[in-house]
Amino acid sequence: MDFEHFSMIDRVIAIDLERKRIRCLAQAPTESGVYRGHFPGYPVVPGVLLTEAMAQSAGHLAVLCLGVRSMVFLAGIRNAKFRRFVSPGDPLEVLVEITHQSSCYLVCAASVQRDGREVAASELRFSIAPFVNEEMRSSFLQNARRVDPFHREAMNPCASTTSV
Amino acid sequence: MSELYRFVVEVLEATCQIDGSAVTLSTNLVEELAIDSVDFLDVVYEIDKKYQINLPVEDWLGAIGGGKATTSDFFVMESFLQKIEDEIARTAGRAKVSA
């Protein structure tokens, strides 16, 4: 996780476009200016950034499921729960499944886990819309190359993907 | 009032904080109730989930954007209910064929 660049996913561990699931690795940074305020003397990863990690994982999955032809934009967060503190350096896994997809929106069930135990969860809703410009699409692909070793296979509908 | 009508009004009340008694068959959900796109997605999701359908909202918006239809064709309550009923029937017909 790189808070300063709002880049919350370190790596995609597994993705299954058929079952619409993804699992990502996201390690909380050991140092960040964010911890100075949250909280002084007791650094904790803010829940809002855990939610962003879920949203970015969901977004990556969704855009690949849409064949990188459309972008998704976070439209709603439901039932967000933050069950345990996340400390600097904690290794996290983000799990997302698309539970409902329509022509103009999709709904995801997402969670963040540490050592197999849920630390946060939420239902995320996204609207589907065309990429605003080519730069946005290129940026998605550039980020996909950085974090997702499976993205080429995932973008090829004939290829198999890893099970989640 | 049909069961569908009652359900849609309940969803509008719960999702958009709208007074259900203000909704009639001639109410334009977008223009008169000022339901924005984010609330509308939630409304559509609740309807999709309840009736196991996928309302083709993108097609509707495309028709409106392309000048082939107006918001009244889809978002006046009576038209909206009819579109939902059409989609329920279409989905049921498709399920029957595949069975």
Tab-separated table of C-alpha atoms in Angstrom:
chain	number	residue	atom	x	y	z
A	1	MET	CA	0.000	0.000	0.000
A	2	ASP	CA	1.294	3.421	-0.941
A	3	PHE	CA	-0.858	5.962	0.847
A	4	GLU	CA	0.909	8.964	-0.641
A	5	HIS	CA	0.036	7.877	-4.191
A	6	PHE	CA	-3.331	6.427	-3.172
A	7	SER	CA	-2.205	3.105	-4.586
A	8	MET	CA	-3.632	0.474	-2.277
A	9	ILE	CA	-2.962	-2.820	-4.023
A	10	ASP	CA	0.560	-4.251	-4.042
A	11	ARG	CA	-0.164	-7.328	-6.103
A	12	VAL	CA	-2.994	-9.454	-7.447
A	13	ILE	CA	-2.577	-12.958	-6.024
A	14	ALA	CA	-5.426	-14.611	-7.873
A	15	ILE	CA	-8.236	-13.640	-10.198
A	16	ASP	CA	-11.115	-15.634	-11.643
A	17	LEU	CA	-13.123	-13.741	-14.239
A	18	GLU	CA	-15.649	-16.530	-14.656
A	19	ARG	CA	-16.583	-16.504	-10.984
A	20	LYS	CA	-15.849	-12.761	-10.804
A	21	ARG	CA	-13.495	-12.964	-7.845
A	22	ILE	CA	-10.145	-11.449	-6.999
A	23	ARG	CA	-7.634	-11.736	-4.174
A	24	CYS	CA	-4.997	-9.037	-3.706
A	25	LEU	CA	-2.049	-8.476	-1.420
A	26	ALA	CA	-1.861	-5.109	0.318
A	27	GLN	CA	0.760	-4.560	2.975
A	28	ALA	CA	0.238	-1.609	5.289
A	29	PRO	CA	3.263	0.701	4.985
A	30	THR	CA	5.584	0.756	7.967
A	31	GLU	CA	5.876	4.537	7.762
A	32	SER	CA	3.540	7.201	6.463
A	33	GLY	CA	2.570	10.766	7.262
A	34	VAL	CA	-0.980	9.464	7.658
A	35	TYR	CA	0.015	7.799	10.925
A	36	ARG	CA	1.011	11.148	12.421
A	37	GLY	CA	-2.628	12.034	12.727
A	38	HIS	CA	-4.161	8.580	12.929
A	39	PHE	CA	-3.365	8.329	15.759
A	40	PRO	CA	-0.594	10.267	17.524
A	41	GLY	CA	1.386	7.696	19.492
A	42	TYR	CA	-0.745	4.799	18.210
A	43	PRO	CA	-0.529	4.398	14.428
A	44	VAL	CA	-3.523	2.631	12.857
A	45	VAL	CA	-4.454	2.309	9.179
A	46	PRO	CA	-7.631	4.388	8.728
A	47	GLY	CA	-10.772	2.443	7.860
A	48	VAL	CA	-11.365	4.765	4.937
A	49	LEU	CA	-8.097	3.557	3.379
A	50	LEU	CA	-9.060	-0.080	3.943
A	51	THR	CA	-12.288	0.737	2.127
A	52	GLU	CA	-10.261	2.269	-0.688
A	53	ALA	CA	-8.201	-0.945	-0.894
A	54	MET	CA	-11.443	-2.889	-1.318
A	55	ALA	CA	-12.678	-0.398	-3.913
A	56	GLN	CA	-9.438	-0.523	-5.924
A	57	SER	CA	-9.401	-4.333	-5.869
A	58	ALA	CA	-13.041	-4.373	-6.953
A	59	GLY	CA	-12.342	-1.812	-9.642
A	60	HIS	CA	-9.476	-3.845	-11.047
A	61	LEU	CA	-11.629	-6.959	-11.178
A	62	ALA	CA	-14.616	-5.147	-12.633
A	63	VAL	CA	-12.711	-3.394	-15.411
A	64	LEU	CA	-11.120	-6.689	-16.460
A	65	CYS	CA	-14.537	-8.377	-16.364
A	66	LEU	CA	-15.770	-5.599	-18.663
A	67	GLY	CA	-12.949	-6.308	-21.099
A	68	VAL	CA	-11.218	-2.967	-20.326
A	69	ARG	CA	-13.897	-1.300	-22.426
A	70	SER	CA	-15.490	0.584	-19.541
A	71	MET	CA	-14.488	2.148	-16.259
A	72	VAL	CA	-16.274	1.753	-12.947
A	73	PHE	CA	-16.846	4.540	-10.446
A	74	LEU	CA	-17.592	4.023	-6.788
A	75	ALA	CA	-21.234	4.978	-6.232
A	76	GLY	CA	-22.018	3.601	-2.796
A	77	ILE	CA	-20.684	1.854	0.285
A	78	ARG	CA	-22.991	-0.300	2.393
A	79	ASN	CA	-22.540	-2.152	5.647
A	80	ALA	CA	-18.942	-1.125	6.181
A	81	LYS	CA	-17.460	-2.826	9.243
A	82	PHE	CA	-14.034	-2.323	10.769
A	83	ARG	CA	-13.518	-5.174	13.177
A	84	ARG	CA	-9.863	-4.983	14.159
A	85	PHE	CA	-7.054	-2.405	14.192
A	86	VAL	CA	-4.572	-2.652	11.332
A	87	SER	CA	-1.039	-1.640	12.295
A	88	PRO	CA	1.908	-0.431	10.190
A	89	GLY	CA	3.518	-3.340	8.347
A	90	ASP	CA	0.536	-5.692	8.647
A	91	PRO	CA	0.229	-7.956	5.596
A	92	LEU	CA	-3.349	-7.872	4.321
A	93	GLU	CA	-5.360	-9.732	1.739
A	94	VAL	CA	-8.276	-8.081	-0.024
A	95	LEU	CA	-11.002	-10.372	-1.329
A	96	VAL	CA	-13.746	-9.207	-3.669
A	97	GLU	CA	-16.576	-10.918	-5.480
A	98	ILE	CA	-18.987	-9.267	-7.911
A	99	THR	CA	-22.379	-10.396	-6.647
A	100	HIS	CA	-24.610	-8.580	-9.127
A	101	GLN	CA	-23.922	-6.999	-12.478
A	102	SER	CA	-26.192	-5.034	-14.722
A	103	SER	CA	-25.584	-2.979	-17.840
A	104	CYS	CA	-24.923	0.189	-15.889
A	105	TYR	CA	-23.868	-0.825	-12.388
A	106	LEU	CA	-22.397	-3.643	-10.340
A	107	VAL	CA	-22.355	-4.690	-6.715
A	108	CYS	CA	-19.429	-6.298	-4.901
A	109	ALA	CA	-18.948	-8.063	-1.590
A	110	ALA	CA	-15.502	-7.162	-0.280
A	111	SER	CA	-13.389	-7.902	2.739
A	112	VAL	CA	-9.898	-7.308	4.098
A	113	GLN	CA	-8.231	-10.132	5.981
A	114	ARG	CA	-5.126	-10.520	8.092
A	115	ASP	CA	-3.915	-14.056	8.752
A	116	GLY	CA	-7.248	-15.349	7.483
A	117	ARG	CA	-9.286	-13.216	9.896
A	118	GLU	CA	-11.549	-10.483	8.659
A	119	VAL	CA	-10.506	-6.999	9.705
A	120	ALA	CA	-12.912	-5.049	7.478
A	121	ALA	CA	-15.784	-5.709	5.095
A	122	SER	CA	-18.292	-3.812	3.012
A	123	GLU	CA	-20.647	-3.961	0.084
A	124	LEU	CA	-19.544	-1.665	-2.716
A	125	ARG	CA	-21.651	-0.367	-5.558
A	126	PHE	CA	-20.192	0.990	-8.768
A	127	SER	CA	-21.641	2.684	-11.791
A	128	ILE	CA	-20.283	1.566	-15.155
A	129	ALA	CA	-19.348	4.251	-17.648
A	130	PRO	CA	-17.003	4.678	-20.595
A	131	PHE	CA	-13.404	5.661	-19.862
A	132	VAL	CA	-13.412	9.428	-19.679
A	133	ASN	CA	-10.351	9.617	-21.921
A	134	GLU	CA	-7.556	7.472	-23.312
A	135	GLU	CA	-5.215	8.593	-20.541
A	136	MET	CA	-7.485	6.998	-17.954
A	137	ARG	CA	-7.564	3.716	-19.870
A	138	SER	CA	-3.797	3.749	-20.383
A	139	SER	CA	-3.310	4.458	-16.711
A	140	PHE	CA	-5.465	1.461	-15.810
A	141	LEU	CA	-3.407	-0.792	-18.081
A	142	GLN	CA	-0.155	0.607	-16.713
A	143	ASN	CA	-1.272	-0.096	-13.165
A	144	ALA	CA	-2.486	-3.565	-14.192
A	145	ARG	CA	0.980	-4.356	-15.534
A	146	ARG	CA	2.444	-3.242	-12.210
A	147	VAL	CA	0.219	-5.183	-9.819
A	148	ASP	CA	-1.378	-7.987	-11.798
A	149	PRO	CA	0.757	-10.752	-13.320
A	150	PHE	CA	-2.453	-12.335	-14.630
A	151	HIS	CA	-3.902	-9.326	-16.422
A	152	ARG	CA	-2.842	-10.428	-19.905
A	153	GLU	CA	-4.454	-13.821	-19.442
A	154	ALA	CA	-7.455	-12.193	-17.807
A	155	MET	CA	-7.950	-9.937	-20.808
A	156	ASN	CA	-7.869	-12.909	-23.127
A	157	PRO	CA	-11.297	-14.535	-22.915
A	158	CYS	CA	-9.903	-17.870	-24.148
A	159	ALA	CA	-7.315	-18.131	-21.403
A	160	SER	CA	-7.938	-19.747	-18.059
A	161	THR	CA	-7.467	-17.709	-14.914
A	162	THR	CA	-6.311	-18.649	-11.463
A	163	SER	CA	-8.882	-19.845	-8.999
A	164	VAL	CA	-9.667	-17.624	-6.024
B	1	MET	CA	-52.452	-1.016	-6.575
B	2	SER	CA	-50.339	-3.883	-7.827
B	3	GLU	CA	-47.769	-5.646	-5.700
B	4	LEU	CA	-45.088	-4.287	-8.063
B	5	TYR	CA	-46.327	-0.720	-7.634
B	6	ARG	CA	-46.278	-1.038	-3.853
B	7	PHE	CA	-42.792	-2.536	-3.907
B	8	VAL	CA	-41.356	0.218	-6.122
B	9	VAL	CA	-42.876	2.920	-3.914
B	10	GLU	CA	-41.415	1.218	-0.830
B	11	VAL	CA	-37.988	1.153	-2.477
B	12	LEU	CA	-38.287	4.823	-3.470
B	13	GLU	CA	-39.213	5.715	0.094
B	14	ALA	CA	-36.372	3.715	1.627
B	15	THR	CA	-33.690	4.605	-0.896
B	16	CYS	CA	-34.498	8.174	-1.877
B	17	GLN	CA	-36.264	9.423	1.263
B	18	ILE	CA	-39.343	10.224	-0.787
B	19	ASP	CA	-42.854	10.505	0.584
B	20	GLY	CA	-44.595	7.569	-1.101
B	21	SER	CA	-47.965	9.298	-0.985
B	22	ALA	CA	-46.582	11.875	-3.430
B	23	VAL	CA	-45.982	9.197	-6.069
B	24	THR	CA	-48.681	8.513	-8.648
B	25	LEU	CA	-48.698	6.673	-11.959
B	26	SER	CA	-48.030	9.960	-13.751
B	27	THR	CA	-45.055	10.992	-11.594
B	28	ASN	CA	-41.806	11.464	-13.483
B	29	LEU	CA	-39.229	9.949	-11.137
B	30	VAL	CA	-36.305	11.885	-12.551
B	31	GLU	CA	-37.837	15.266	-13.288
B	32	GLU	CA	-40.438	15.603	-10.541
B	33	LEU	CA	-38.828	13.659	-7.714
B	34	ALA	CA	-35.309	14.709	-8.740
B	35	ILE	CA	-33.907	11.229	-8.124
B	36	ASP	CA	-30.251	11.377	-9.078
B	37	SER	CA	-28.282	8.655	-10.840
B	38	VAL	CA	-26.709	7.233	-7.675
B	39	ASP	CA	-30.044	6.819	-5.896
B	40	PHE	CA	-31.552	5.472	-9.094
B	41	LEU	CA	-28.866	2.760	-9.257
B	42	ASP	CA	-29.882	1.697	-5.764
B	43	VAL	CA	-33.547	1.616	-6.780
B	44	VAL	CA	-32.752	-0.484	-9.848
B	45	TYR	CA	-30.575	-2.830	-7.798
B	46	GLU	CA	-33.387	-3.497	-5.311
B	47	ILE	CA	-35.800	-4.201	-8.177
B	48	ASP	CA	-33.289	-6.387	-10.045
B	49	LYS	CA	-32.610	-8.353	-6.872
B	50	LYS	CA	-36.269	-8.838	-5.953
B	51	TYR	CA	-37.394	-10.001	-9.403
B	52	GLN	CA	-34.131	-11.626	-10.545
B	53	ILE	CA	-33.932	-9.416	-13.594
B	54	ASN	CA	-31.485	-6.978	-15.183
B	55	LEU	CA	-33.269	-3.799	-16.151
B	56	PRO	CA	-31.487	-2.509	-19.287
B	57	VAL	CA	-31.045	1.011	-17.929
B	58	GLU	CA	-28.000	1.666	-20.091
B	59	ASP	CA	-30.125	1.022	-23.185
B	60	TRP	CA	-32.755	3.429	-21.878
B	61	LEU	CA	-30.202	6.140	-21.229
B	62	GLY	CA	-28.684	5.516	-24.652
B	63	ALA	CA	-32.098	5.952	-26.282
B	64	ILE	CA	-32.681	9.190	-24.368
B	65	GLY	CA	-29.165	10.454	-25.116
B	66	GLY	CA	-29.565	9.568	-28.784
B	67	GLY	CA	-32.834	11.468	-29.024
B	68	LYS	CA	-34.855	8.333	-29.738
B	69	ALA	CA	-36.800	8.574	-26.484
B	70	THR	CA	-37.555	10.980	-23.677
B	71	THR	CA	-37.321	10.485	-19.915
B	72	SER	CA	-41.120	10.087	-19.907
B	73	ASP	CA	-40.780	6.893	-21.943
B	74	PHE	CA	-38.943	5.206	-19.074
B	75	PHE	CA	-39.141	7.250	-15.902
B	76	VAL	CA	-42.789	8.197	-15.568
B	77	MET	CA	-44.021	5.732	-12.948
B	78	GLU	CA	-46.516	4.011	-15.263
B	79	SER	CA	-43.886	3.523	-17.999
B	80	PHE	CA	-41.309	2.435	-15.438
B	81	LEU	CA	-43.642	-0.238	-14.040
B	82	GLN	CA	-44.432	-1.423	-17.557
B	83	LYS	CA	-40.707	-1.740	-18.373
B	84	ILE	CA	-40.176	-3.758	-15.208
B	85	GLU	CA	-43.109	-6.048	-16.058
B	86	ASP	CA	-41.742	-6.472	-19.594
B	87	GLU	CA	-38.335	-7.437	-18.228
B	88	ILE	CA	-39.854	-9.874	-15.736
B	89	ALA	CA	-41.824	-11.507	-18.562
B	90	ARG	CA	-38.791	-11.557	-20.857
B	91	THR	CA	-36.616	-13.160	-18.181
B	92	ALA	CA	-39.303	-15.724	-17.344
B	93	GLY	CA	-39.685	-16.564	-21.033
B	94	ARG	CA	-35.943	-17.016	-21.408
B	95	ALA	CA	-35.829	-19.284	-18.355
B	96	LYS	CA	-38.674	-21.384	-19.801
B	97	VAL	CA	-36.827	-21.786	-23.105
B	98	SER	CA	-33.577	-22.833	-21.435
B	99	ALA	CA	-35.439	-25.305	-19.172
